[in-house]
mmCIF file of C-alpha atoms and ligand atoms in Angstrom:
data_model
loop_
_atom_site.group_PDB
_atom_site.id
_atom_site.type_symbol
_atom_site.label_atom_id
_atom_site.label_comp_id
_atom_site.label_asym_id
_atom_site.label_seq_id
_atom_site.Cartn_x
_atom_site.Cartn_y
_atom_site.Cartn_z
ATOM 1 C CA MET V 214 -43.251 -55.689 77.761
ATOM 2 C CA GLN V 215 -45.810 -56.136 76.069
ATOM 3 C CA MET V 216 -47.262 -52.393 77.171
ATOM 4 C CA ARG V 217 -44.127 -50.429 76.194
ATOM 5 C CA ALA V 218 -44.578 -52.415 73.027
ATOM 6 C CA GLY V 219 -48.048 -50.928 72.306
ATOM 7 C CA VAL V 220 -46.131 -47.557 73.384
ATOM 8 C CA ALA V 221 -43.929 -47.694 70.622
ATOM 9 C CA ARG V 222 -46.760 -48.971 68.324
ATOM 10 C CA LYS V 223 -48.776 -46.294 68.967
ATOM 11 C CA THR V 224 -45.621 -44.086 69.624
ATOM 12 C CA ILE V 225 -44.340 -44.829 65.777
ATOM 13 C CA LYS V 226 -47.916 -44.792 64.306
ATOM 14 C CA SER V 227 -48.101 -41.194 65.415
ATOM 15 C CA ILE V 228 -44.504 -40.217 64.005
ATOM 16 C CA ARG V 229 -45.957 -41.811 60.930
ATOM 17 C CA GLN V 230 -49.270 -39.845 60.626
ATOM 18 C CA GLN V 231 -46.938 -36.748 61.356
ATOM 19 C CA ALA V 232 -45.006 -37.145 58.737
ATOM 20 C CA PHE V 233 -48.148 -37.546 56.511
ATOM 21 C CA GLU V 234 -49.505 -34.121 57.703
ATOM 22 C CA GLN V 235 -46.825 -33.013 57.218
ATOM 23 C CA SER V 236 -45.669 -34.349 53.454
ATOM 24 C CA HIS V 237 -49.307 -33.399 52.465
ATOM 25 C CA LEU V 238 -48.515 -29.895 53.722
ATOM 26 C CA PHE V 239 -44.938 -28.850 52.499
ATOM 27 C CA ASP V 240 -43.474 -30.348 48.785
ATOM 28 C CA SER V 241 -46.096 -32.834 48.284
ATOM 29 C CA HIS V 242 -46.462 -31.661 44.139
ATOM 30 C CA LEU V 243 -44.642 -32.798 41.868
ATOM 31 C CA GLU V 244 -41.513 -30.278 40.619
ATOM 32 C CA SER V 245 -42.790 -28.422 36.838
ATOM 33 C CA SER V 246 -39.069 -26.934 36.530
ATOM 34 C CA LEU V 247 -37.839 -26.416 32.675
ATOM 35 C CA ASP V 248 -35.576 -28.661 31.665
ATOM 36 C CA PHE V 249 -32.048 -27.810 32.785
ATOM 37 C CA GLU V 250 -30.588 -29.080 29.195
ATOM 38 C CA ARG V 251 -32.921 -27.251 27.411
ATOM 39 C CA VAL V 252 -31.255 -24.303 29.728
ATOM 40 C CA ARG V 253 -28.156 -25.240 28.687
ATOM 41 C CA ALA V 254 -28.450 -25.457 24.859
ATOM 42 C CA ALA V 255 -30.107 -22.411 24.785
ATOM 43 C CA ALA V 256 -27.718 -20.647 26.463
ATOM 44 C CA LYS V 257 -24.673 -22.706 23.710
ATOM 45 C CA ASP V 258 -26.588 -21.819 21.327
ATOM 46 C CA GLY V 259 -26.105 -18.132 21.607
ATOM 47 C CA TYR V 260 -25.255 -15.457 24.363
ATOM 48 C CA GLY V 261 -25.319 -11.977 24.186
ATOM 49 C CA LYS V 262 -26.747 -10.594 27.615
ATOM 50 C CA PRO V 263 -28.180 -12.256 30.253
ATOM 51 C CA PHE V 264 -31.392 -14.218 29.020
ATOM 52 C CA LEU V 265 -34.540 -14.976 31.191
ATOM 53 C CA LEU V 266 -35.796 -18.160 29.062
ATOM 54 C CA ILE V 267 -39.864 -19.078 29.871
ATOM 55 C CA ASP V 268 -41.511 -22.578 28.378
ATOM 56 C CA SER V 269 -44.851 -21.634 27.736
ATOM 57 C CA SER V 270 -46.182 -25.620 28.500
ATOM 58 C CA ILE V 271 -45.227 -24.695 32.697
ATOM 59 C CA ILE V 272 -47.403 -21.834 32.448
ATOM 60 C CA ARG V 273 -50.450 -23.835 30.810
ATOM 61 C CA GLU V 274 -49.955 -26.389 33.246
ATOM 62 C CA LYS V 275 -49.848 -24.236 36.129
ATOM 63 C CA SER V 276 -53.080 -21.911 35.119
ATOM 64 C CA ARG V 277 -54.521 -25.514 34.947
ATOM 65 C CA ARG V 278 -53.488 -26.535 38.087
ATOM 66 C CA PHE V 279 -54.458 -23.566 40.110
ATOM 67 C CA ALA V 280 -58.398 -24.049 38.750
ATOM 68 C CA ALA V 281 -58.318 -27.781 39.482
ATOM 69 C CA ALA V 282 -57.374 -26.806 43.236
ATOM 70 C CA MET V 283 -59.840 -23.916 43.148
ATOM 71 C CA PRO V 284 -62.657 -24.624 41.168
ATOM 72 C CA ARG V 285 -64.378 -21.936 42.772
ATOM 73 C CA VAL V 286 -61.737 -19.083 42.220
ATOM 74 C CA ARG V 287 -60.857 -17.340 38.745
ATOM 75 C CA PRO V 288 -57.135 -16.359 38.404
ATOM 76 C CA HIS V 289 -56.660 -12.874 37.395
ATOM 77 C CA TYR V 290 -53.128 -12.892 36.852
ATOM 78 C CA ALA V 291 -50.930 -10.101 37.946
ATOM 79 C CA VAL V 292 -48.938 -8.058 34.552
ATOM 80 C CA LYS V 293 -46.265 -7.180 37.213
ATOM 81 C CA ALA V 294 -45.013 -10.981 37.671
ATOM 82 C CA ASN V 295 -43.748 -10.708 33.846
ATOM 83 C CA PRO V 296 -45.508 -8.656 31.459
ATOM 84 C CA ASP V 297 -44.134 -9.706 28.264
ATOM 85 C CA PRO V 298 -46.484 -10.320 25.749
ATOM 86 C CA ARG V 299 -45.720 -13.769 24.698
ATOM 87 C CA VAL V 300 -46.931 -15.057 28.639
ATOM 88 C CA LEU V 301 -49.836 -13.124 28.665
ATOM 89 C CA LYS V 302 -51.030 -14.563 25.305
ATOM 90 C CA VAL V 303 -50.436 -17.892 26.832
ATOM 91 C CA LEU V 304 -52.496 -16.336 30.029
ATOM 92 C CA ILE V 305 -55.307 -15.287 27.581
ATOM 93 C CA GLU V 306 -55.356 -19.010 25.775
ATOM 94 C CA GLU V 307 -55.437 -20.599 29.033
ATOM 95 C CA GLY V 308 -59.080 -18.134 30.365
ATOM 96 C CA ALA V 309 -56.992 -15.496 32.500
ATOM 97 C CA GLY V 310 -58.000 -12.700 33.445
ATOM 98 C CA PHE V 311 -56.025 -9.845 34.657
ATOM 99 C CA GLU V 312 -54.716 -8.057 37.382
ATOM 100 C CA ILE V 313 -53.268 -4.366 36.998
ATOM 101 C CA ALA V 314 -50.858 -1.611 38.568
ATOM 102 C CA SER V 315 -51.334 1.140 35.846
ATOM 103 C CA THR V 316 -52.298 2.201 32.802
ATOM 104 C CA ALA V 317 -49.255 0.851 30.811
ATOM 105 C CA GLU V 318 -50.157 -2.823 31.773
ATOM 106 C CA LEU V 319 -53.794 -2.013 30.858
ATOM 107 C CA ASP V 320 -52.794 -0.636 27.261
ATOM 108 C CA LEU V 321 -50.563 -3.680 26.838
ATOM 109 C CA LEU V 322 -53.615 -5.672 27.587
ATOM 110 C CA THR V 323 -55.804 -3.888 25.483
ATOM 111 C CA SER V 324 -53.734 -4.284 22.875
ATOM 112 C CA LEU V 325 -53.872 -7.816 22.944
ATOM 113 C CA GLY V 326 -57.538 -8.020 22.884
ATOM 114 C CA VAL V 327 -58.402 -8.663 26.744
ATOM 115 C CA VAL V 328 -61.361 -7.270 27.800
ATOM 116 C CA ALA V 329 -60.839 -3.679 30.498
ATOM 117 C CA GLY V 330 -64.143 -4.748 31.746
ATOM 118 C CA GLU V 331 -62.389 -7.645 33.018
ATOM 119 C CA ILE V 332 -59.226 -5.872 34.416
ATOM 120 C CA TYR V 333 -59.034 -5.370 38.117
ATOM 121 C CA TYR V 334 -57.178 -1.990 39.126
ATOM 122 C CA SER V 335 -55.229 -3.464 42.342
ATOM 123 C CA ASN V 336 -53.071 -0.622 42.900
ATOM 124 C CA PRO V 337 -54.124 0.954 46.185
ATOM 125 C CA VAL V 338 -53.085 4.389 44.951
ATOM 126 C CA LYS V 339 -53.495 5.299 41.383
ATOM 127 C CA PRO V 340 -52.449 8.626 40.179
ATOM 128 C CA ARG V 341 -55.631 11.086 38.701
ATOM 129 C CA ASP V 342 -55.306 10.720 35.381
ATOM 130 C CA PHE V 343 -54.314 6.681 35.336
ATOM 131 C CA ILE V 344 -57.921 6.692 36.803
ATOM 132 C CA ALA V 345 -59.888 8.760 34.027
ATOM 133 C CA HIS V 346 -57.495 6.688 31.543
ATOM 134 C CA ALA V 347 -58.803 2.955 33.188
ATOM 135 C CA ALA V 348 -61.786 4.547 33.010
ATOM 136 C CA ALA V 349 -61.829 5.403 29.720
ATOM 137 C CA SER V 350 -61.054 2.251 28.387
ATOM 138 C CA GLY V 351 -63.792 0.312 29.936
ATOM 139 C CA VAL V 352 -62.213 -0.307 33.277
ATOM 140 C CA GLU V 353 -65.166 -1.046 36.195
ATOM 141 C CA TRP V 354 -63.029 -2.295 38.853
ATOM 142 C CA PHE V 355 -60.894 -0.079 41.042
ATOM 143 C CA VAL V 356 -59.229 -1.201 44.987
ATOM 144 C CA VAL V 357 -58.770 1.209 47.730
ATOM 145 C CA ASP V 358 -57.684 1.257 51.087
ATOM 146 C CA SER V 359 -57.949 4.815 52.128
ATOM 147 C CA VAL V 360 -61.019 7.257 52.353
ATOM 148 C CA ASP V 361 -59.162 9.638 50.121
ATOM 149 C CA GLU V 362 -58.928 7.335 47.418
ATOM 150 C CA VAL V 363 -62.777 6.662 47.471
ATOM 151 C CA LYS V 364 -63.048 10.311 46.789
ATOM 152 C CA LYS V 365 -60.354 10.512 44.150
ATOM 153 C CA ILE V 366 -61.663 7.598 42.044
ATOM 154 C CA HIS V 367 -65.433 8.614 43.046
ATOM 155 C CA SER V 368 -64.697 12.540 41.834
ATOM 156 C CA VAL V 369 -63.725 10.730 38.260
ATOM 157 C CA LYS V 370 -65.798 7.685 37.555
ATOM 158 C CA ALA V 371 -69.287 7.629 40.237
ATOM 159 C CA ASP V 372 -69.969 3.957 38.871
ATOM 160 C CA ALA V 373 -66.507 2.786 39.257
ATOM 161 C CA LYS V 374 -67.216 -0.569 41.308
ATOM 162 C CA LEU V 375 -64.519 -0.295 44.663
ATOM 163 C CA TYR V 376 -63.376 -3.082 46.720
ATOM 164 C CA LEU V 377 -61.907 -2.793 49.828
ATOM 165 C CA ARG V 378 -58.368 -4.629 50.295
ATOM 166 C CA ILE V 379 -57.930 -5.048 53.977
ATOM 167 C CA ASP V 380 -55.273 -5.148 56.170
ATOM 168 C CA THR V 381 -54.200 -9.447 57.113
ATOM 169 C CA PRO V 382 -51.809 -11.517 58.341
ATOM 170 C CA ASN V 383 -48.566 -11.872 55.334
ATOM 171 C CA ILE V 384 -46.996 -14.332 58.815
ATOM 172 C CA GLY V 385 -44.835 -16.856 56.729
ATOM 173 C CA SER V 386 -44.504 -14.993 53.071
ATOM 174 C CA ASP V 387 -41.157 -14.136 51.937
ATOM 175 C CA TRP V 388 -42.335 -11.000 50.528
ATOM 176 C CA PRO V 389 -44.861 -9.135 52.728
ATOM 177 C CA LEU V 390 -47.029 -6.705 51.877
ATOM 178 C CA ALA V 391 -48.385 -5.740 54.844
ATOM 179 C CA GLY V 392 -47.451 -2.340 56.153
ATOM 180 C CA LYS V 393 -47.655 -0.855 53.162
ATOM 181 C CA PHE V 394 -51.089 -1.605 52.351
ATOM 182 C CA GLY V 395 -54.640 -2.450 53.935
ATOM 183 C CA ALA V 396 -57.067 -0.926 55.588
ATOM 184 C CA HIS V 397 -56.941 -1.091 59.481
ATOM 185 C CA ALA V 398 -60.153 -1.644 62.082
ATOM 186 C CA SER V 399 -60.983 1.776 62.271
ATOM 187 C CA GLU V 400 -59.878 2.839 58.440
ATOM 188 C CA VAL V 401 -62.552 -0.158 57.464
ATOM 189 C CA ARG V 402 -65.621 1.533 59.235
ATOM 190 C CA GLU V 403 -64.569 4.831 58.304
ATOM 191 C CA ILE V 404 -64.472 4.144 53.890
ATOM 192 C CA ILE V 405 -67.812 2.048 54.471
ATOM 193 C CA ALA V 406 -69.041 5.012 56.102
ATOM 194 C CA THR V 407 -67.629 7.234 53.633
ATOM 195 C CA SER V 408 -68.673 5.013 50.530
ATOM 196 C CA ALA V 409 -72.919 4.685 52.108
ATOM 197 C CA LYS V 410 -72.494 8.654 52.411
ATOM 198 C CA ILE V 411 -71.876 9.721 48.934
ATOM 199 C CA ARG V 412 -73.353 6.806 47.429
ATOM 200 C CA ALA V 413 -70.071 5.170 46.214
ATOM 201 C CA ASP V 414 -70.828 1.580 45.154
ATOM 202 C CA LEU V 415 -68.168 -0.203 47.103
ATOM 203 C CA ALA V 416 -68.865 -3.624 45.927
ATOM 204 C CA GLY V 417 -65.285 -6.001 47.276
ATOM 205 C CA VAL V 418 -63.205 -6.893 49.946
ATOM 206 C CA ALA V 419 -59.906 -7.723 48.920
ATOM 207 C CA PHE V 420 -56.305 -9.022 50.738
ATOM 208 C CA HIS V 421 -52.743 -10.193 50.024
ATOM 209 C CA VAL V 422 -51.250 -12.382 52.452
ATOM 210 C CA GLY V 423 -47.804 -11.092 51.288
ATOM 211 C CA SER V 424 -45.878 -13.299 48.203
ATOM 212 C CA GLN V 425 -44.593 -16.361 48.431
ATOM 213 C CA CYS V 426 -46.439 -17.118 51.476
ATOM 214 C CA ARG V 427 -46.208 -19.931 52.793
ATOM 215 C CA ASN V 428 -48.583 -20.536 55.482
ATOM 216 C CA PRO V 429 -52.046 -21.344 54.732
ATOM 217 C CA GLU V 430 -53.458 -20.175 57.725
ATOM 218 C CA ASN V 431 -53.122 -16.674 56.293
ATOM 219 C CA TRP V 432 -55.933 -17.190 53.307
ATOM 220 C CA ARG V 433 -58.531 -18.330 55.782
ATOM 221 C CA VAL V 434 -57.546 -15.627 58.219
ATOM 222 C CA GLY V 435 -58.163 -13.410 55.460
ATOM 223 C CA ILE V 436 -61.460 -14.622 54.148
ATOM 224 C CA GLU V 437 -62.670 -15.108 57.791
ATOM 225 C CA LYS V 438 -62.162 -11.045 57.764
ATOM 226 C CA SER V 439 -63.323 -10.312 54.481
ATOM 227 C CA ARG V 440 -66.333 -12.320 55.643
ATOM 228 C CA ALA V 441 -66.808 -9.608 58.478
ATOM 229 C CA VAL V 442 -66.111 -6.833 56.563
ATOM 230 C CA PHE V 443 -68.987 -7.537 54.127
ATOM 231 C CA ASP V 444 -71.386 -7.837 57.122
ATOM 232 C CA GLN V 445 -70.617 -4.720 58.026
ATOM 233 C CA MET V 446 -71.030 -3.185 54.017
ATOM 234 C CA ALA V 447 -74.348 -4.410 54.095
ATOM 235 C CA LYS V 448 -75.535 -3.033 56.999
ATOM 236 C CA ALA V 449 -74.406 0.108 55.912
ATOM 237 C CA GLY V 450 -76.608 -0.246 53.025
ATOM 238 C CA LEU V 451 -73.897 -1.391 50.073
ATOM 239 C CA ASN V 452 -73.832 -4.208 48.253
ATOM 240 C CA PRO V 453 -70.583 -6.161 48.619
ATOM 241 C CA ARG V 454 -70.330 -8.850 45.667
ATOM 242 C CA LEU V 455 -66.891 -9.573 45.292
ATOM 243 C CA LEU V 456 -64.600 -11.114 46.758
ATOM 244 C CA ASN V 457 -60.686 -10.942 45.851
ATOM 245 C CA ILE V 458 -58.107 -13.372 47.712
ATOM 246 C CA GLY V 459 -55.437 -11.690 46.171
ATOM 247 C CA GLY V 460 -51.990 -13.548 45.197
ATOM 248 C CA GLY V 461 -48.865 -14.996 47.627
ATOM 249 C CA PHE V 462 -49.793 -18.498 46.454
ATOM 250 C CA PRO V 463 -45.801 -20.109 46.691
ATOM 251 C CA VAL V 464 -43.214 -21.453 44.430
ATOM 252 C CA ARG V 465 -40.730 -23.643 45.155
ATOM 253 C CA HIS V 466 -37.397 -21.865 45.243
ATOM 254 C CA VAL V 467 -34.706 -23.913 48.749
ATOM 255 C CA LYS V 468 -37.392 -23.534 51.595
ATOM 256 C CA PRO V 469 -40.373 -25.833 51.661
ATOM 257 C CA ILE V 470 -44.166 -24.729 50.402
ATOM 258 C CA PRO V 471 -47.505 -25.611 50.656
ATOM 259 C CA ALA V 472 -48.699 -27.370 47.301
ATOM 260 C CA ILE V 473 -51.443 -25.468 45.494
ATOM 261 C CA GLU V 474 -53.965 -28.242 46.924
ATOM 262 C CA VAL V 475 -53.322 -27.843 50.269
ATOM 263 C CA ILE V 476 -54.038 -24.383 50.069
ATOM 264 C CA GLY V 477 -56.668 -25.010 47.582
ATOM 265 C CA ASP V 478 -58.290 -27.041 50.662
ATOM 266 C CA VAL V 479 -58.143 -23.919 53.283
ATOM 267 C CA VAL V 480 -59.662 -21.613 50.731
ATOM 268 C CA ASN V 481 -62.093 -23.681 49.121
ATOM 269 C CA ARG V 482 -63.598 -24.791 52.693
ATOM 270 C CA ALA V 483 -63.234 -20.899 54.256
ATOM 271 C CA LEU V 484 -65.448 -20.309 50.956
ATOM 272 C CA GLU V 485 -68.280 -21.556 51.906
ATOM 273 C CA MET V 486 -68.963 -18.725 53.916
ATOM 274 C CA PHE V 487 -70.029 -17.001 50.910
ATOM 275 C CA PRO V 488 -73.131 -17.571 49.016
ATOM 276 C CA ALA V 489 -72.908 -18.247 45.737
ATOM 277 C CA SER V 490 -74.086 -15.046 44.648
ATOM 278 C CA VAL V 491 -70.369 -13.744 45.162
ATOM 279 C CA ARG V 492 -67.911 -13.159 42.790
ATOM 280 C CA VAL V 493 -64.206 -14.750 43.940
ATOM 281 C CA ILE V 494 -61.009 -14.315 42.090
ATOM 282 C CA ALA V 495 -57.448 -14.254 43.300
ATOM 283 C CA GLU V 496 -54.207 -12.662 41.640
ATOM 284 C CA PRO V 497 -51.471 -15.123 41.539
ATOM 285 C CA GLY V 498 -48.327 -13.532 40.007
ATOM 286 C CA ARG V 499 -45.455 -15.282 40.806
ATOM 287 C CA PHE V 500 -47.589 -18.827 41.097
ATOM 288 C CA LEU V 501 -48.556 -18.732 37.390
ATOM 289 C CA VAL V 502 -45.095 -18.143 35.531
ATOM 290 C CA SER V 503 -42.552 -18.733 38.432
ATOM 291 C CA ASP V 504 -41.320 -22.215 38.127
ATOM 292 C CA ALA V 505 -41.974 -21.682 33.773
ATOM 293 C CA GLY V 506 -38.361 -19.488 33.870
ATOM 294 C CA TYR V 507 -34.295 -20.061 34.088
ATOM 295 C CA PHE V 508 -32.692 -16.765 34.647
ATOM 296 C CA VAL V 509 -29.716 -17.729 32.661
ATOM 297 C CA CYS V 510 -25.710 -14.505 33.540
ATOM 298 C CA ARG V 511 -22.500 -14.957 32.887
ATOM 299 C CA ILE V 512 -19.602 -14.659 35.357
ATOM 300 C CA MET V 513 -17.923 -11.313 34.243
ATOM 301 C CA GLY V 514 -14.582 -11.689 36.610
ATOM 302 C CA THR V 515 -13.936 -12.986 39.724
ATOM 303 C CA ALA V 516 -11.882 -10.886 42.843
ATOM 304 C CA ARG V 517 -10.097 -11.957 46.310
ATOM 305 C CA ARG V 518 -10.797 -9.701 48.879
ATOM 306 C CA ALA V 519 -10.076 -9.777 52.255
ATOM 307 C CA GLY V 520 -9.651 -13.289 51.529
ATOM 308 C CA LYS V 521 -12.969 -13.802 50.362
ATOM 309 C CA ARG V 522 -13.764 -14.588 46.613
ATOM 310 C CA TRP V 523 -15.972 -12.504 44.843
ATOM 311 C CA MET V 524 -17.504 -13.245 41.292
ATOM 312 C CA HIS V 525 -19.356 -10.017 39.784
ATOM 313 C CA LEU V 526 -22.216 -11.235 36.685
ATOM 314 C CA ASP V 527 -23.256 -9.811 34.361
ATOM 315 C CA ALA V 528 -27.055 -9.595 35.562
ATOM 316 C CA GLY V 529 -27.235 -7.970 39.217
ATOM 317 C CA LEU V 530 -30.089 -6.476 41.212
ATOM 318 C CA PHE V 531 -30.247 -3.624 39.037
ATOM 319 C CA GLY V 532 -30.490 -6.512 36.033
ATOM 320 C CA GLY V 533 -32.707 -8.747 37.654
ATOM 321 C CA ILE V 534 -31.788 -10.208 40.430
ATOM 322 C CA MET V 535 -33.893 -7.914 42.512
ATOM 323 C CA GLU V 536 -35.363 -10.270 44.935
ATOM 324 C CA THR V 537 -32.197 -12.112 46.687
ATOM 325 C CA ALA V 538 -32.015 -8.102 48.325
ATOM 326 C CA GLU V 539 -35.269 -9.614 50.465
ATOM 327 C CA GLY V 540 -33.809 -12.649 51.202
ATOM 328 C CA LEU V 541 -35.617 -14.482 48.529
ATOM 329 C CA LYS V 542 -33.180 -17.901 47.636
ATOM 330 C CA TYR V 543 -32.717 -19.278 43.961
ATOM 331 C CA LYS V 544 -32.232 -22.593 43.392
ATOM 332 C CA VAL V 545 -27.871 -21.543 41.152
ATOM 333 C CA ARG V 546 -27.158 -24.397 38.958
ATOM 334 C CA THR V 547 -23.649 -24.067 37.130
ATOM 335 C CA ASP V 548 -21.838 -26.122 34.291
ATOM 336 C CA ARG V 549 -18.781 -26.985 37.065
ATOM 337 C CA SER V 550 -18.756 -30.117 39.637
ATOM 338 C CA GLY V 551 -15.730 -28.645 42.064
ATOM 339 C CA PRO V 552 -15.743 -28.668 45.371
ATOM 340 C CA ASP V 553 -18.102 -26.032 46.735
ATOM 341 C CA ILE V 554 -16.248 -22.669 48.827
ATOM 342 C CA SER V 555 -18.212 -19.939 49.919
ATOM 343 C CA TRP V 556 -18.801 -17.171 47.295
ATOM 344 C CA ASN V 557 -19.916 -13.875 47.631
ATOM 345 C CA VAL V 558 -21.556 -13.044 43.963
ATOM 346 C CA ALA V 559 -22.148 -9.242 42.902
ATOM 347 C CA GLY V 560 -23.988 -7.597 39.983
ATOM 348 C CA PRO V 561 -22.087 -5.035 37.546
ATOM 349 C CA THR V 562 -22.953 -1.963 38.597
ATOM 350 C CA CYS V 563 -20.496 0.198 40.687
ATOM 351 C CA ASP V 564 -23.079 0.446 43.253
ATOM 352 C CA SER V 565 -22.225 -0.700 46.473
ATOM 353 C CA ILE V 566 -26.015 -2.164 47.410
ATOM 354 C CA ASP V 567 -25.284 -4.330 44.101
ATOM 355 C CA VAL V 568 -24.910 -7.707 45.797
ATOM 356 C CA VAL V 569 -27.174 -10.876 44.830
ATOM 357 C CA MET V 570 -25.882 -12.889 46.552
ATOM 358 C CA ARG V 571 -23.633 -13.270 50.217
ATOM 359 C CA ASP V 572 -21.690 -16.550 51.300
ATOM 360 C CA GLU V 573 -23.004 -19.228 48.451
ATOM 361 C CA PRO V 574 -21.977 -22.494 48.394
ATOM 362 C CA LEU V 575 -20.727 -22.510 44.879
ATOM 363 C CA PRO V 576 -18.043 -24.649 42.917
ATOM 364 C CA SER V 577 -14.602 -23.803 43.458
ATOM 365 C CA ASP V 578 -13.596 -23.476 40.029
ATOM 366 C CA LEU V 579 -16.092 -21.604 38.164
ATOM 367 C CA GLN V 580 -14.439 -18.106 36.566
ATOM 368 C CA GLU V 581 -15.015 -15.666 34.177
ATOM 369 C CA GLY V 582 -17.294 -17.035 31.305
ATOM 370 C CA ASP V 583 -19.023 -19.717 33.295
ATOM 371 C CA TYR V 584 -22.738 -19.357 33.313
ATOM 372 C CA ILE V 585 -25.082 -19.142 36.228
ATOM 373 C CA TYR V 586 -28.330 -20.512 36.414
ATOM 374 C CA LEU V 587 -31.178 -19.260 38.383
ATOM 375 C CA LYS V 588 -33.653 -21.919 38.617
ATOM 376 C CA ASN V 589 -37.615 -20.715 38.809
ATOM 377 C CA ALA V 590 -36.951 -17.437 37.896
ATOM 378 C CA GLY V 591 -39.877 -16.402 36.393
ATOM 379 C CA ALA V 592 -41.578 -14.040 37.669
ATOM 380 C CA TYR V 593 -40.247 -10.807 38.714
ATOM 381 C CA THR V 594 -36.405 -10.718 37.492
ATOM 382 C CA THR V 595 -37.021 -9.240 34.117
ATOM 383 C CA ALA V 596 -39.606 -7.104 35.099
ATOM 384 C CA TYR V 597 -37.242 -5.666 37.874
ATOM 385 C CA ALA V 598 -34.532 -4.888 35.373
ATOM 386 C CA SER V 599 -33.187 -1.325 34.333
ATOM 387 C CA ASN V 600 -29.635 -0.425 32.536
ATOM 388 C CA PHE V 601 -28.305 1.499 35.320
ATOM 389 C CA ASN V 602 -25.029 1.561 34.576
ATOM 390 C CA GLY V 603 -25.270 1.097 31.384
ATOM 391 C CA PHE V 604 -25.596 -2.001 30.950
ATOM 392 C CA PRO V 605 -28.025 -3.882 28.717
ATOM 393 C CA LEU V 606 -31.380 -5.089 29.644
ATOM 394 C CA PRO V 607 -32.034 -9.128 30.379
ATOM 395 C CA GLU V 608 -34.160 -10.538 26.877
ATOM 396 C CA VAL V 609 -37.181 -13.202 27.080
ATOM 397 C CA ARG V 610 -36.884 -15.814 25.746
ATOM 398 C CA VAL V 611 -40.116 -18.142 25.252
ATOM 399 C CA ILE V 612 -39.787 -21.826 23.740
HETATM 400 N N1 PLP L 122 -51.679 -8.195 43.516
HETATM 401 C C1 PLP L 122 -51.052 -7.124 43.940
HETATM 402 C C2 PLP L 122 -52.251 -6.331 43.858
HETATM 403 C C3 PLP L 122 -49.205 -7.549 44.611
HETATM 404 O O1 PLP L 122 -48.879 -6.106 44.022
HETATM 405 C C4 PLP L 122 -48.830 -8.446 44.117
HETATM 406 C C5 PLP L 122 -47.758 -8.751 44.225
HETATM 407 O O2 PLP L 122 -46.603 -7.885 44.554
HETATM 408 C C6 PLP L 122 -49.961 -9.235 43.565
HETATM 409 C C7 PLP L 122 -50.929 -9.375 43.456
HETATM 410 C C8 PLP L 122 -49.277 -10.826 42.969
HETATM 411 O O3 PLP L 122 -48.383 -11.229 44.002
HETATM 412 P P1 PLP L 122 -47.937 -13.113 43.646
HETATM 413 O O4 PLP L 122 -46.928 -12.709 42.464
HETATM 414 O O5 PLP L 122 -47.125 -13.069 44.923
HETATM 415 O O6 PLP L 122 -49.057 -14.091 43.222
#
């Protein structure tokens, strides 16, 4: 009997330990979302078209949290996540660097006083005239993931500093980026050999674990793979001195996520493989701006089709709610309290793909004119929007 009690105590202890480990890994951080009452008040204040309300104090808080979690890693904000100049200004004040995908993003940053030499051009395939424009503006760092791009950049700017984007696992990322980008082992060898031969300054390694990455191990594997590529580069006579651990740091929607501090522990430990002389940067997009914003739109009309309830919003896939197309689920709030029923939620255009959610449990009493609020939607919403079918672009309001 006594032994049984001992076993039971041990089991309880191990369950507790497991629970602790899991709560440490998932959702252990405080929620830092924009206050919902402020969002409601903003909608009541005046509504002409869908809008994104951004609280700049949350951007500041997230920047500081990132810096504290990974003191050795300088964040270079991925402008594509939300290029609103007011957002960029807050990040400049917080001391962030930047990562760009195009010269339009570059020009926007330089117009705000950002020094081009500190901007990383991380789009793996760049038009030749964009490279020339970036070089003329003072950009020094350019990503490559193919021999063709090494040669192209070298022919435009022979002294460019190149960093090699390698393929790494995107397991557990809600928005994978592997497959399209990242050099595999044989290409890595070829890129290193070509760079050494033409005397291109292949000066670092980059990877991206996939956006909204809920698996911290992806960073450890990426850093370990980068270490091996550093060694290959040095062996070929190159001088690697930059490690870029990319973006992918997740934010809270409906699935559990690891806290940035948990990811930081994994990253910081793995970085011990690199001497202090190696510059380490990251390219967070979503992490810095998503929680700061609520996307607000309105129901244009409702319908019943084949027995199914449909609501049509004044913003859909083309108007900013694009990420649901790949399965991202926002926390949706409304002003109604009726019992939930299953709704199909469509955007306003006549395109059949413009359906943002299917079988979403939402209050049965929702009707024309009601507001729909998407939580933590500060990233990849307004940045994606077009005015397809003549519907207006959403506005961004910053508080
Ligand atoms: N860096 C590059 C090259 C990217 O393509 C992206 C996103 O697509 C990011 C950084 C930012 O990723 P995230 O917003 O997931 O942090």
